[in-house]
Coordinates of N, CA and C in Angstrom, one line a residue:
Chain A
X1 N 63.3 9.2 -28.0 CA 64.5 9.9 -28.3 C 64.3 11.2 -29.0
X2 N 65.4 12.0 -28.8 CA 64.9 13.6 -29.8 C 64.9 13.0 -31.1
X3 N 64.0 14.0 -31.9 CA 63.8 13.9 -33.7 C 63.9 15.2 -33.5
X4 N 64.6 15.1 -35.4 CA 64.5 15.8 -35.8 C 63.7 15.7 -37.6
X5 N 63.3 16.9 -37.4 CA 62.3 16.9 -38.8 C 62.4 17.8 -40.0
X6 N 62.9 17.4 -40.9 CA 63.2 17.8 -42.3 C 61.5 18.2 -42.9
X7 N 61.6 19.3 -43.6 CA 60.6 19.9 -44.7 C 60.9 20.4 -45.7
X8 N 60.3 20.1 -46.9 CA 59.2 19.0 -47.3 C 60.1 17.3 -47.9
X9 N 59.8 16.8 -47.7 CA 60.6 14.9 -48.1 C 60.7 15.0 -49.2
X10 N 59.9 15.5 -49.9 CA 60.1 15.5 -51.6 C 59.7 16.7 -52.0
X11 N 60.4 16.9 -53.1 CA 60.2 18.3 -53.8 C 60.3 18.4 -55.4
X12 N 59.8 19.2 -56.4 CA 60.6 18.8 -57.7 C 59.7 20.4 -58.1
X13 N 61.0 20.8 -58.5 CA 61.0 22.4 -58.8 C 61.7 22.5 -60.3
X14 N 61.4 23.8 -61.0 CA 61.7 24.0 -62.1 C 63.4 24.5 -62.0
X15 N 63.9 24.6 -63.2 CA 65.4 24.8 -63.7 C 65.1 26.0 -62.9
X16 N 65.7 26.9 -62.3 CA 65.8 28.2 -62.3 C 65.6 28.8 -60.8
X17 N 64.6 28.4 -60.2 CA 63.9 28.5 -59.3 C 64.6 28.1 -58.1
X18 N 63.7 28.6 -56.5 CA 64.5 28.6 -55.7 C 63.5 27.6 -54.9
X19 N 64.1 26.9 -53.7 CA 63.3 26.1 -53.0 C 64.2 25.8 -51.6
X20 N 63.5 25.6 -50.5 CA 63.7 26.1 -49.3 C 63.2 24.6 -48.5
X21 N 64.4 24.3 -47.6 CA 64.7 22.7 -46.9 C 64.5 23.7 -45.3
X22 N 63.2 22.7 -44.8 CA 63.7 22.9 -43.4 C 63.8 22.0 -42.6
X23 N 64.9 22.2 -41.4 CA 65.4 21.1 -40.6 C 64.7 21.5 -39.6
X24 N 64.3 20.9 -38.3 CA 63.8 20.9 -37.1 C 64.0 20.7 -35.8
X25 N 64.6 20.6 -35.2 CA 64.6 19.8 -33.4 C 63.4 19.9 -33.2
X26 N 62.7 19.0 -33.0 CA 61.3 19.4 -32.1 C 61.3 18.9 -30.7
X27 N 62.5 18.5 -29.7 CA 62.3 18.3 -28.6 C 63.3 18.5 -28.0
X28 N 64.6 19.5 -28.3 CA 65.5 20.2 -28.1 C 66.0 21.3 -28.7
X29 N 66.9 21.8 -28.2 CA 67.8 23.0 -28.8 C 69.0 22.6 -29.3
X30 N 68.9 23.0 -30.6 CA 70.4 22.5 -31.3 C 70.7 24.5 -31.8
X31 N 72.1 24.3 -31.2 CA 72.8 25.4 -31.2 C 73.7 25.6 -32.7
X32 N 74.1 24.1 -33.3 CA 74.7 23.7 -34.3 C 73.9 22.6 -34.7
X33 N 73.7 22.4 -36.4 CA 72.6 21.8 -37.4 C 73.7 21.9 -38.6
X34 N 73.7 20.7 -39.0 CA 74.9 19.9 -40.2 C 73.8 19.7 -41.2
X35 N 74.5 20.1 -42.3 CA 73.8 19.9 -43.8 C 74.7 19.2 -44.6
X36 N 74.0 18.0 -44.9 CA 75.0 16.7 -45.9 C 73.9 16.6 -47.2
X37 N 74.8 16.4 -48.1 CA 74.0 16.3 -49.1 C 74.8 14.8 -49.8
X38 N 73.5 14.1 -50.7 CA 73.6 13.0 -50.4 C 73.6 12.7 -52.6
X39 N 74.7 12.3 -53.3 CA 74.4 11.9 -54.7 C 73.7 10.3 -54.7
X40 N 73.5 10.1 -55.5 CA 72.7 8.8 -56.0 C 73.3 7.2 -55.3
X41 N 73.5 6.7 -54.8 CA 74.5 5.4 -54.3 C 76.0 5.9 -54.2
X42 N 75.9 7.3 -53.7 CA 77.4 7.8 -52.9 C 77.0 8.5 -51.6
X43 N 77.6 8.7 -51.1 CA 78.4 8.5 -49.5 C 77.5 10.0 -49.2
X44 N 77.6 10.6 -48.3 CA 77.1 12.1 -47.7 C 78.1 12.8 -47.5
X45 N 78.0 13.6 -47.9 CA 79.0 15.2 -47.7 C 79.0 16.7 -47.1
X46 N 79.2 16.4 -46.0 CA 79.0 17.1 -45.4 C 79.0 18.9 -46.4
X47 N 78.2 19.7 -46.3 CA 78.0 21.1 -47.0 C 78.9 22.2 -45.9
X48 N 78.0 22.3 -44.8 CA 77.8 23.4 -44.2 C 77.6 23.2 -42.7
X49 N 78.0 23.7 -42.0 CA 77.7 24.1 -40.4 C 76.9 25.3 -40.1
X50 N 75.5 24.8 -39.9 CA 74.6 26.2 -39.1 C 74.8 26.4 -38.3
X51 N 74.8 27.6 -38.0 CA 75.4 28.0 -36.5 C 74.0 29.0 -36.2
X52 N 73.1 28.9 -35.0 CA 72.4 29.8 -34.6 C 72.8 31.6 -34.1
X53 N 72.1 32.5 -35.1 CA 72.4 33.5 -34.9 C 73.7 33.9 -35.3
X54 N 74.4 32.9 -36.4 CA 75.7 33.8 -37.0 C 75.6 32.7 -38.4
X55 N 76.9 33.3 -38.9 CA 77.0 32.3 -40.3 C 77.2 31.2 -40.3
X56 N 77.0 30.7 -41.0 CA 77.2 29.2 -41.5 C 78.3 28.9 -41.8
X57 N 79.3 27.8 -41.7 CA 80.9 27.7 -42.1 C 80.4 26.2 -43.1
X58 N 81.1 27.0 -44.2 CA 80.9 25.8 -45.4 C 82.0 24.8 -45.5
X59 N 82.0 23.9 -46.0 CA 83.0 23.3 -46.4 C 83.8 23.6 -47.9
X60 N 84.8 23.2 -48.1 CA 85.6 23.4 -49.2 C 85.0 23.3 -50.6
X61 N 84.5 24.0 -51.3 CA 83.7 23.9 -52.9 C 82.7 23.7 -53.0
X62 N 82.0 24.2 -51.3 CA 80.7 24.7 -51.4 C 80.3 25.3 -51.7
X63 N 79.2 26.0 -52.6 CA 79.2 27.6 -52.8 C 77.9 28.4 -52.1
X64 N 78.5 29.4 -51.3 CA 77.8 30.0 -50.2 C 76.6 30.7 -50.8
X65 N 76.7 31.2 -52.3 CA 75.7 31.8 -52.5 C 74.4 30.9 -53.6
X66 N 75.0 29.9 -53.3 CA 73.9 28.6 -54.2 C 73.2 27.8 -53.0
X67 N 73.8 27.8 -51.9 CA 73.1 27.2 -50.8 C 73.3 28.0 -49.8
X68 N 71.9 28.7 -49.5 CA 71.8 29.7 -48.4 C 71.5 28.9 -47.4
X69 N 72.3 29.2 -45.9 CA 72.0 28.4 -44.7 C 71.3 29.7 -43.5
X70 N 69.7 29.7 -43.5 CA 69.7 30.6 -42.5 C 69.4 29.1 -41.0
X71 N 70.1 30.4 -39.8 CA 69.9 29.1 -38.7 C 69.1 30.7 -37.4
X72 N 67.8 30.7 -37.5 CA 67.2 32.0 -37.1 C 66.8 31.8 -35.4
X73 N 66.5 30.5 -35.2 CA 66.2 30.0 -34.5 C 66.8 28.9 -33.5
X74 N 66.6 28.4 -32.1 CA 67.4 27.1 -31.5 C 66.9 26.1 -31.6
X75 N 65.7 26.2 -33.1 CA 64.9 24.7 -33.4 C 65.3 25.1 -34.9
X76 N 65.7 25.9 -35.5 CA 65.1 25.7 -37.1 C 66.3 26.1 -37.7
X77 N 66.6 25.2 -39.0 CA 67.8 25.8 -39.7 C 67.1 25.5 -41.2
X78 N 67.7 26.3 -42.3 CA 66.7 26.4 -43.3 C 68.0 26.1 -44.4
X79 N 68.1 25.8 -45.4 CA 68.9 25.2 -46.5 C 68.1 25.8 -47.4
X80 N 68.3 27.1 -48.5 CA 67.8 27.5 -49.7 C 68.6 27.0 -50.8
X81 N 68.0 26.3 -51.7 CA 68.8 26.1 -53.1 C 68.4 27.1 -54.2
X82 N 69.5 28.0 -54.1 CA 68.9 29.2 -54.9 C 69.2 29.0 -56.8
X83 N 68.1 29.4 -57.4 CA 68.1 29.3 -59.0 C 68.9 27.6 -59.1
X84 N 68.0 27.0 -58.5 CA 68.4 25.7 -59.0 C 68.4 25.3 -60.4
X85 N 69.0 24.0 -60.2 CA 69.5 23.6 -61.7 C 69.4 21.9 -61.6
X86 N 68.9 21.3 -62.8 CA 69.2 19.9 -62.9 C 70.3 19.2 -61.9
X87 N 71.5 20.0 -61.8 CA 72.6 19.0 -61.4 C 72.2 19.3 -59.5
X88 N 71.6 20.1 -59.4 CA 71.3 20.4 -58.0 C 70.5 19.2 -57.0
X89 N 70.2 18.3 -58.0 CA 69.0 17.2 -57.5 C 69.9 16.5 -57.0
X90 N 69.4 15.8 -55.5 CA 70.2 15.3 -54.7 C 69.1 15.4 -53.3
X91 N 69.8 14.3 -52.7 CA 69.1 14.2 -51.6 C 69.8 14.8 -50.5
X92 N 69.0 15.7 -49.5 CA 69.6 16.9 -48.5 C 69.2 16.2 -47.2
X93 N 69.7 16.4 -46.4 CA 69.9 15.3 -45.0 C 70.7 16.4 -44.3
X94 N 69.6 16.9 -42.8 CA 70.4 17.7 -41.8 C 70.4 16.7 -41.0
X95 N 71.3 17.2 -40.0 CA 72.0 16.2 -38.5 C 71.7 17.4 -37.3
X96 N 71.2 17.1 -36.0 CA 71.4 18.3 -34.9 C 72.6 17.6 -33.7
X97 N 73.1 18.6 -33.2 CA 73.1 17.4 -32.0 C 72.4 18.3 -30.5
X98 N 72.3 17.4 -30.0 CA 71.6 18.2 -28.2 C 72.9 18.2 -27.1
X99 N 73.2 19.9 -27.4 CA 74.5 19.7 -26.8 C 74.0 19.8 -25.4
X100 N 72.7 20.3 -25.1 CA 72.7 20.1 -23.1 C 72.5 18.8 -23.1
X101 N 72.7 17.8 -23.8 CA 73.1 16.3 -22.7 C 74.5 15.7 -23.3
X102 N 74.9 15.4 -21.9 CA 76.3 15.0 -21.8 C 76.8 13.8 -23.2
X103 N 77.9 14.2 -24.2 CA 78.4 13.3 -24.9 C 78.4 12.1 -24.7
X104 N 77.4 11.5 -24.9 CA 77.7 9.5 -24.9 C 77.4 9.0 -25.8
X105 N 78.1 9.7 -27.0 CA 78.0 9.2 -28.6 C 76.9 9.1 -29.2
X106 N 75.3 9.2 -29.0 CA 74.0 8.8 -29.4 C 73.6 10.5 -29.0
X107 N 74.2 11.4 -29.3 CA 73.4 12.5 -29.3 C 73.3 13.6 -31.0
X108 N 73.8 13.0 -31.5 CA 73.4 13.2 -32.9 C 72.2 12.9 -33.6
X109 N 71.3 13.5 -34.4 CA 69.9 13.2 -34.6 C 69.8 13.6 -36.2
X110 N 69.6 12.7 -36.8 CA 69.6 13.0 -38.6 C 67.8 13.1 -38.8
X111 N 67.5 14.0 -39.6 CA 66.4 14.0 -40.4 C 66.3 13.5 -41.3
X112 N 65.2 13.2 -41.9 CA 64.5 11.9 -42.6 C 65.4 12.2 -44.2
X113 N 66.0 13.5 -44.4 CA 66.1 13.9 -45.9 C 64.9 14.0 -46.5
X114 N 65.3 15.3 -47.5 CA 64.9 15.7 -48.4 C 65.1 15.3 -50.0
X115 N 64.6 14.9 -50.5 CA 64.7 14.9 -52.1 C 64.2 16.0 -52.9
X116 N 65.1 16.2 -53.4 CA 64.8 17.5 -54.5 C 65.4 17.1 -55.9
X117 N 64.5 17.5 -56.4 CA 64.9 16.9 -58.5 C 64.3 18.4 -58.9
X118 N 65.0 18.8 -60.2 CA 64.5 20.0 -60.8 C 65.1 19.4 -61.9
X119 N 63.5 19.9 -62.7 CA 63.2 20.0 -64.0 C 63.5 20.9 -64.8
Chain B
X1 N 88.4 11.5 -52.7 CA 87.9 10.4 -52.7 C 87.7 10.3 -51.0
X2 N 86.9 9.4 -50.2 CA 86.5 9.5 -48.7 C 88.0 9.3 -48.4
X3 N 87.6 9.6 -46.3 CA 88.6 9.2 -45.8 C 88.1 8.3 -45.0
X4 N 87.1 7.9 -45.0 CA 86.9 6.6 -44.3 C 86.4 5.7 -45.5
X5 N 87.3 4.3 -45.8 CA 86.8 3.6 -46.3 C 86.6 2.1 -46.5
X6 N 85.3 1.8 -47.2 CA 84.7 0.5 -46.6 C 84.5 -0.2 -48.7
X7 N 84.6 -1.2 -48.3 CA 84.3 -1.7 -49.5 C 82.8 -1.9 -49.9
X8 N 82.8 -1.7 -51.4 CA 81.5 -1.5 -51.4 C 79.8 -2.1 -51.7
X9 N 80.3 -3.5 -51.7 CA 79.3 -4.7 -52.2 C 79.8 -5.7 -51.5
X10 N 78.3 -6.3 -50.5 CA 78.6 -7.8 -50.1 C 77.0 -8.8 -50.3
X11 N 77.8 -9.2 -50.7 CA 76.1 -10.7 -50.7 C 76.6 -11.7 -49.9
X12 N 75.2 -11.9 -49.0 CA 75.0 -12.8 -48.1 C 73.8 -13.8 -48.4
X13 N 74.5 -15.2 -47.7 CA 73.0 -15.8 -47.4 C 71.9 -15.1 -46.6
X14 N 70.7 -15.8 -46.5 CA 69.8 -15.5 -45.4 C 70.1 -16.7 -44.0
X15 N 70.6 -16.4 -42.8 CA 71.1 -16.7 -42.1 C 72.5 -16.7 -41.9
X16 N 73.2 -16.6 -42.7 CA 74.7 -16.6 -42.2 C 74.9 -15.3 -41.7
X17 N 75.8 -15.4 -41.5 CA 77.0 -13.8 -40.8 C 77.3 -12.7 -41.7
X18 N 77.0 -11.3 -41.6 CA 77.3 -10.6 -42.6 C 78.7 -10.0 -41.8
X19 N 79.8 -9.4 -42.7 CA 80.9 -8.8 -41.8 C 81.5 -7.7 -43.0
X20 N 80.9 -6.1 -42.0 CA 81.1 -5.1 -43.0 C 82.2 -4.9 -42.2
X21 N 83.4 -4.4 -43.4 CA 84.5 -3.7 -42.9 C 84.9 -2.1 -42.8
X22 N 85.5 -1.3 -42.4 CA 85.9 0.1 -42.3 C 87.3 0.5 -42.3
X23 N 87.3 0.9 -42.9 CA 89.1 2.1 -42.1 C 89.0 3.1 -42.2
X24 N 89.5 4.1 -41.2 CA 89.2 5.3 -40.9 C 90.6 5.7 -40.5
X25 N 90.4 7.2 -40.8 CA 91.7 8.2 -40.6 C 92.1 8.9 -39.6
X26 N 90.5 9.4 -39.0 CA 91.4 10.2 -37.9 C 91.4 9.6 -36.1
X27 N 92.3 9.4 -36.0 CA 92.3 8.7 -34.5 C 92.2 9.3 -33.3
X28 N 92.0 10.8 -33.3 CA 91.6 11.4 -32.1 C 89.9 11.5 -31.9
X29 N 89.2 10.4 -33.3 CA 88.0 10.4 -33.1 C 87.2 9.9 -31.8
X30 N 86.4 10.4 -31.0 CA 85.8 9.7 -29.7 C 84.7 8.6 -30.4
X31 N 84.2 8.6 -31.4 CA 83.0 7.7 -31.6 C 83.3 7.1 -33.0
X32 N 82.7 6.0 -32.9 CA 82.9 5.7 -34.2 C 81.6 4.8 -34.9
X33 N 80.7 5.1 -35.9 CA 79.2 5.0 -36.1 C 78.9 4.0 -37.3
X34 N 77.8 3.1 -37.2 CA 77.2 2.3 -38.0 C 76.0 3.0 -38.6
X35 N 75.8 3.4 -39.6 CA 74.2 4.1 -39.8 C 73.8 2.7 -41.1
X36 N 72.2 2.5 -40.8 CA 71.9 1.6 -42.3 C 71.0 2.6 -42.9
X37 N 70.9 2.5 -44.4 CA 69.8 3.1 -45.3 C 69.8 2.5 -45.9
X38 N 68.5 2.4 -45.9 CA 67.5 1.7 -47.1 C 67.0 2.4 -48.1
X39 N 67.0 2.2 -49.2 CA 66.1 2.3 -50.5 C 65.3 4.0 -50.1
X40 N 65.5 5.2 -50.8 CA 64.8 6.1 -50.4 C 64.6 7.1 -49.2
X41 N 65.3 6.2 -47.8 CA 64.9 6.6 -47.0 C 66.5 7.1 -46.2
X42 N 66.2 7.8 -44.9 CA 67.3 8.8 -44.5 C 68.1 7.4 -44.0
X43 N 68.9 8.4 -42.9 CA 70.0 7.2 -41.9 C 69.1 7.1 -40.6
X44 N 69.5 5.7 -40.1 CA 68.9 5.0 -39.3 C 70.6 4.8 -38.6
X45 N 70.2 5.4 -37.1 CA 71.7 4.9 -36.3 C 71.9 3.1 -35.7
X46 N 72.3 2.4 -36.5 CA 72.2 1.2 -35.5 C 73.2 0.8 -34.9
X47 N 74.5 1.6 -34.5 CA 75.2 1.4 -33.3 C 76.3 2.1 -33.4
X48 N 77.2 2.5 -32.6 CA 78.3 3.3 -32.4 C 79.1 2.3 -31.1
X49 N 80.5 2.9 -31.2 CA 81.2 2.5 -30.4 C 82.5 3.5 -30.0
X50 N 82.4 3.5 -28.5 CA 83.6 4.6 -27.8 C 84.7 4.3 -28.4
X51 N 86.0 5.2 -28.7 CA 87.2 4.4 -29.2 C 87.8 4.2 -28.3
X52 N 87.6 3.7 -26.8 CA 88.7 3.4 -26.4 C 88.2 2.0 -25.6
X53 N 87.0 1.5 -26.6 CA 86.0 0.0 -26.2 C 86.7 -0.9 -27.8
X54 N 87.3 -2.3 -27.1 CA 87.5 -3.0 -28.9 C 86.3 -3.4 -29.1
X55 N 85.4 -3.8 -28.5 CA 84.3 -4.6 -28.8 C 82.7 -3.7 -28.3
X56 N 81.6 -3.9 -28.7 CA 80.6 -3.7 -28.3 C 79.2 -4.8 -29.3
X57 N 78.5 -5.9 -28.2 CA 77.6 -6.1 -29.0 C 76.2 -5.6 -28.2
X58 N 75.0 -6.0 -29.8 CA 74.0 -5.2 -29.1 C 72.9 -6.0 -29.7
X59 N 72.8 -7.5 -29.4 CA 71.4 -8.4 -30.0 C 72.4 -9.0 -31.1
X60 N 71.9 -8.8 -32.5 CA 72.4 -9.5 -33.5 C 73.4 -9.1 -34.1
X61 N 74.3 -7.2 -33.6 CA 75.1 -6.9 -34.1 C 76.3 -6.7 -33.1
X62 N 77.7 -6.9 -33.9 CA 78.9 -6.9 -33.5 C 80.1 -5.7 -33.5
X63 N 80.5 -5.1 -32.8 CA 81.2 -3.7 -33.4 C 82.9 -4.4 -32.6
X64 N 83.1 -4.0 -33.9 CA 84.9 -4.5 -33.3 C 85.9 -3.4 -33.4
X65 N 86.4 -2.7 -33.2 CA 87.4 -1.9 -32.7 C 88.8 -2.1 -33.0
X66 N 89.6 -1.9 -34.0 CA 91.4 -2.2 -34.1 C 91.7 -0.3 -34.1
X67 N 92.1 0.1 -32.9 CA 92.2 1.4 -32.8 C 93.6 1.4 -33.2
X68 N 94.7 0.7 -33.0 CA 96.0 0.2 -33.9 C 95.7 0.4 -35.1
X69 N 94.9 -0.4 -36.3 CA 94.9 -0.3 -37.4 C 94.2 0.9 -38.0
X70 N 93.3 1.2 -37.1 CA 92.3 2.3 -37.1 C 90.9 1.0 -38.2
X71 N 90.4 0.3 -37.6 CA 89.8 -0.8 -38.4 C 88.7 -0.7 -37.4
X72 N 87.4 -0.4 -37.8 CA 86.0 -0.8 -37.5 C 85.4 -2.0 -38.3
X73 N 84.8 -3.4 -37.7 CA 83.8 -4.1 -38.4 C 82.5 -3.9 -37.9
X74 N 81.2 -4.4 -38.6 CA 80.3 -4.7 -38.2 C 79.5 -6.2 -38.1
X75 N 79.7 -6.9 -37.3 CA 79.0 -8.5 -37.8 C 77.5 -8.5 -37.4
X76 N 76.6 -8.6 -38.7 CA 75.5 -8.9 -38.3 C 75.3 -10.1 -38.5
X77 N 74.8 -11.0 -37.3 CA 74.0 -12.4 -37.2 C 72.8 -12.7 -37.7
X78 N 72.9 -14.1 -38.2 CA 71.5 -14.2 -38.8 C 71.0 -13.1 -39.5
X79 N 72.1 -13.1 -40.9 CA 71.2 -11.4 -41.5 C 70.1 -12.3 -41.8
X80 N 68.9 -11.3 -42.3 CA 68.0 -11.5 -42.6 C 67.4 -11.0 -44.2
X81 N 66.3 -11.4 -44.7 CA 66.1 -10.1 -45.9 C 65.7 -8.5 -45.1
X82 N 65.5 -8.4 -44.3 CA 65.5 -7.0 -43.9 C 66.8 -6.3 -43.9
X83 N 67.8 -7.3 -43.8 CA 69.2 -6.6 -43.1 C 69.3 -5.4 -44.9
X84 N 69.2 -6.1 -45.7 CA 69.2 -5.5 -47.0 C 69.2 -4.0 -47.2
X85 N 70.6 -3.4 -47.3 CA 70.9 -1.9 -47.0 C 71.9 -1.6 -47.6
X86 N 72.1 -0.3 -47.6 CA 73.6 0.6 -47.3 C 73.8 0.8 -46.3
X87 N 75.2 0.0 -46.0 CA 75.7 0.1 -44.5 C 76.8 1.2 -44.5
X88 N 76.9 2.1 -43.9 CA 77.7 3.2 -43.7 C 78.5 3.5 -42.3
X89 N 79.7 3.1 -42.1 CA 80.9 3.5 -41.0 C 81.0 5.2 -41.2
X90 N 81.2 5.9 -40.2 CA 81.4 7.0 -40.1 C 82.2 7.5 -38.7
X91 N 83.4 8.5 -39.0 CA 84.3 8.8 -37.6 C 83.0 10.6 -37.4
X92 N 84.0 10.5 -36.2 CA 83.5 12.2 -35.9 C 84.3 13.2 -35.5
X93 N 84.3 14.1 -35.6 CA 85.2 15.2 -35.3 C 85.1 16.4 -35.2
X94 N 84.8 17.2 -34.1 CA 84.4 18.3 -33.8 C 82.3 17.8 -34.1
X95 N 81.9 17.3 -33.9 CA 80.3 16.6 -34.3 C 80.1 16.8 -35.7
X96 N 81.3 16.6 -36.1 CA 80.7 16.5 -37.9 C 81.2 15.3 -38.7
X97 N 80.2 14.6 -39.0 CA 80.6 13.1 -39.0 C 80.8 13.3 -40.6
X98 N 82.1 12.2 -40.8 CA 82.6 11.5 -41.8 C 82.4 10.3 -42.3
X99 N 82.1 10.0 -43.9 CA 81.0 9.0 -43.8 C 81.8 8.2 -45.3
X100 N 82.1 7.2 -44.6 CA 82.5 6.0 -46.1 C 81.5 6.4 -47.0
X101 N 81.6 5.2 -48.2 CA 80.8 5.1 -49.2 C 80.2 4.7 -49.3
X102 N 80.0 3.8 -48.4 CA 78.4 2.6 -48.1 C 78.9 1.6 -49.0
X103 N 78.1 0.6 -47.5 CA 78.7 -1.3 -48.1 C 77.1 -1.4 -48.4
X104 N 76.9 -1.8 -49.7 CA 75.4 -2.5 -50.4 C 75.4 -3.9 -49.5
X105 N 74.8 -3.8 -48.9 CA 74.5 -5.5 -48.6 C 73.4 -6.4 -49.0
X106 N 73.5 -7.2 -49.7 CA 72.2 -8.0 -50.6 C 72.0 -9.4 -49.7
X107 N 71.1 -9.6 -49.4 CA 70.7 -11.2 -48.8 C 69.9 -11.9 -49.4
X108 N 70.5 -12.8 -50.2 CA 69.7 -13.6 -51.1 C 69.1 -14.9 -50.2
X109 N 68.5 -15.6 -50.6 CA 67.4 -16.7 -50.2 C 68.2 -18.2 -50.2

């Protein structure tokens, strides 16, 4: 089946600092790439919609300029957490889906997540 | 607070029947999804079902369908200690899934 591949799985970056999540299709084109981010024994939340070659549509009390979404490529979408912060730690989880095969509910593809903790 | 939701702790024997419940809000959803996670690690898809199917099984798991109440279960058979997860119901809409709170499921011995 298609994967997709999150970089790097774990991470632990200083207060302040920036750090960079990348998602992958490696055996399709994902045109659209979902960014959920995940608290401790709570649910996923959906962030952001990458959209290749235009902006990203965030969801409601996301902040666009704390989580930069570049989507540069029809394999790569990148998740920046800029001047991170303690409360930033959280586990980051992108989704693709492969829109050239026909809708039969199994075309959604989650990456492994990312953990990020800042010190 | 979600809009799908599932309660959030169940303990089971090892061998009996586990039965995760859901409710979900939006009804023009086409799919409607079981993901499990374990301890650390991402989502694992272990079944989906079309909304316009009440039933779907697949080996040891059960997907039930009340498109009326808008009510998703999941019955797993003979859980096991592996079954041991966060079990997660999720709708979809426009491909951006909506995701309960996760049912902890514990299987004791």
């Amino acid at each position: 089946g298609a994967v997709v591949s999150q970089h790097p799985s774990w991470v632990i970056c200083k207060s302040g600092t920036s750090v960079k999540i990348e998602c992958r299709s490696l055996d399709f084109q994902a045109t659209t790439m979902f960014w959920y981010r995940q608290f401790p024994k709570q649910s996923l939340m959906l962030m952001a919609t990458s959209n290749e070659g235009s902006k990203a549509t965030y969801e409601q009390g996301v902040e666009k300029d704390k989580f930069l979404i570049n989507h540069a490529s029809l394999t790569l979408s990148t998740l920046t957490v800029t001047s991170a912060h303690p409360e930033d730690s959280s586990f980051y989880i992108c989704s693709a889906r492969d829109f050239k095969v026909a809708d039969s509910g199994n075309t959604i593809y989650f990456g492994e997540g990312s953990w990020l903790t800042v010190v | 607070g979600e809009d799908v939701e599932q309660s959030l702790f169940l303990s089971v024997r090892e061998g009996d029947s586990s039965v995760i419940n859901c409710t979900y809000t939006d009804s023009s959803s086409t799919y409607l999804y079981w993901y499990k996670q374990e301890p650390g690690a991402g989502l694992q898809l272990l079944t989906y079902i079309f909304s316009n199917m009440d039933m779907k099984q697949d080996q040891r798991l059960t997907v039930l369908l009340n498109k009326k109440d808008k009510h998703l279960s999941l019955r797993i058979a003979d859980t096991q200690t592996g079954d041991s997860a966060i079990y997660f119901c999720a709708e979809i809409k426009d491909y951006k899934l909506s995701f309960g709170a996760g049912t902890t499921v514990t299987v004791r011995a």
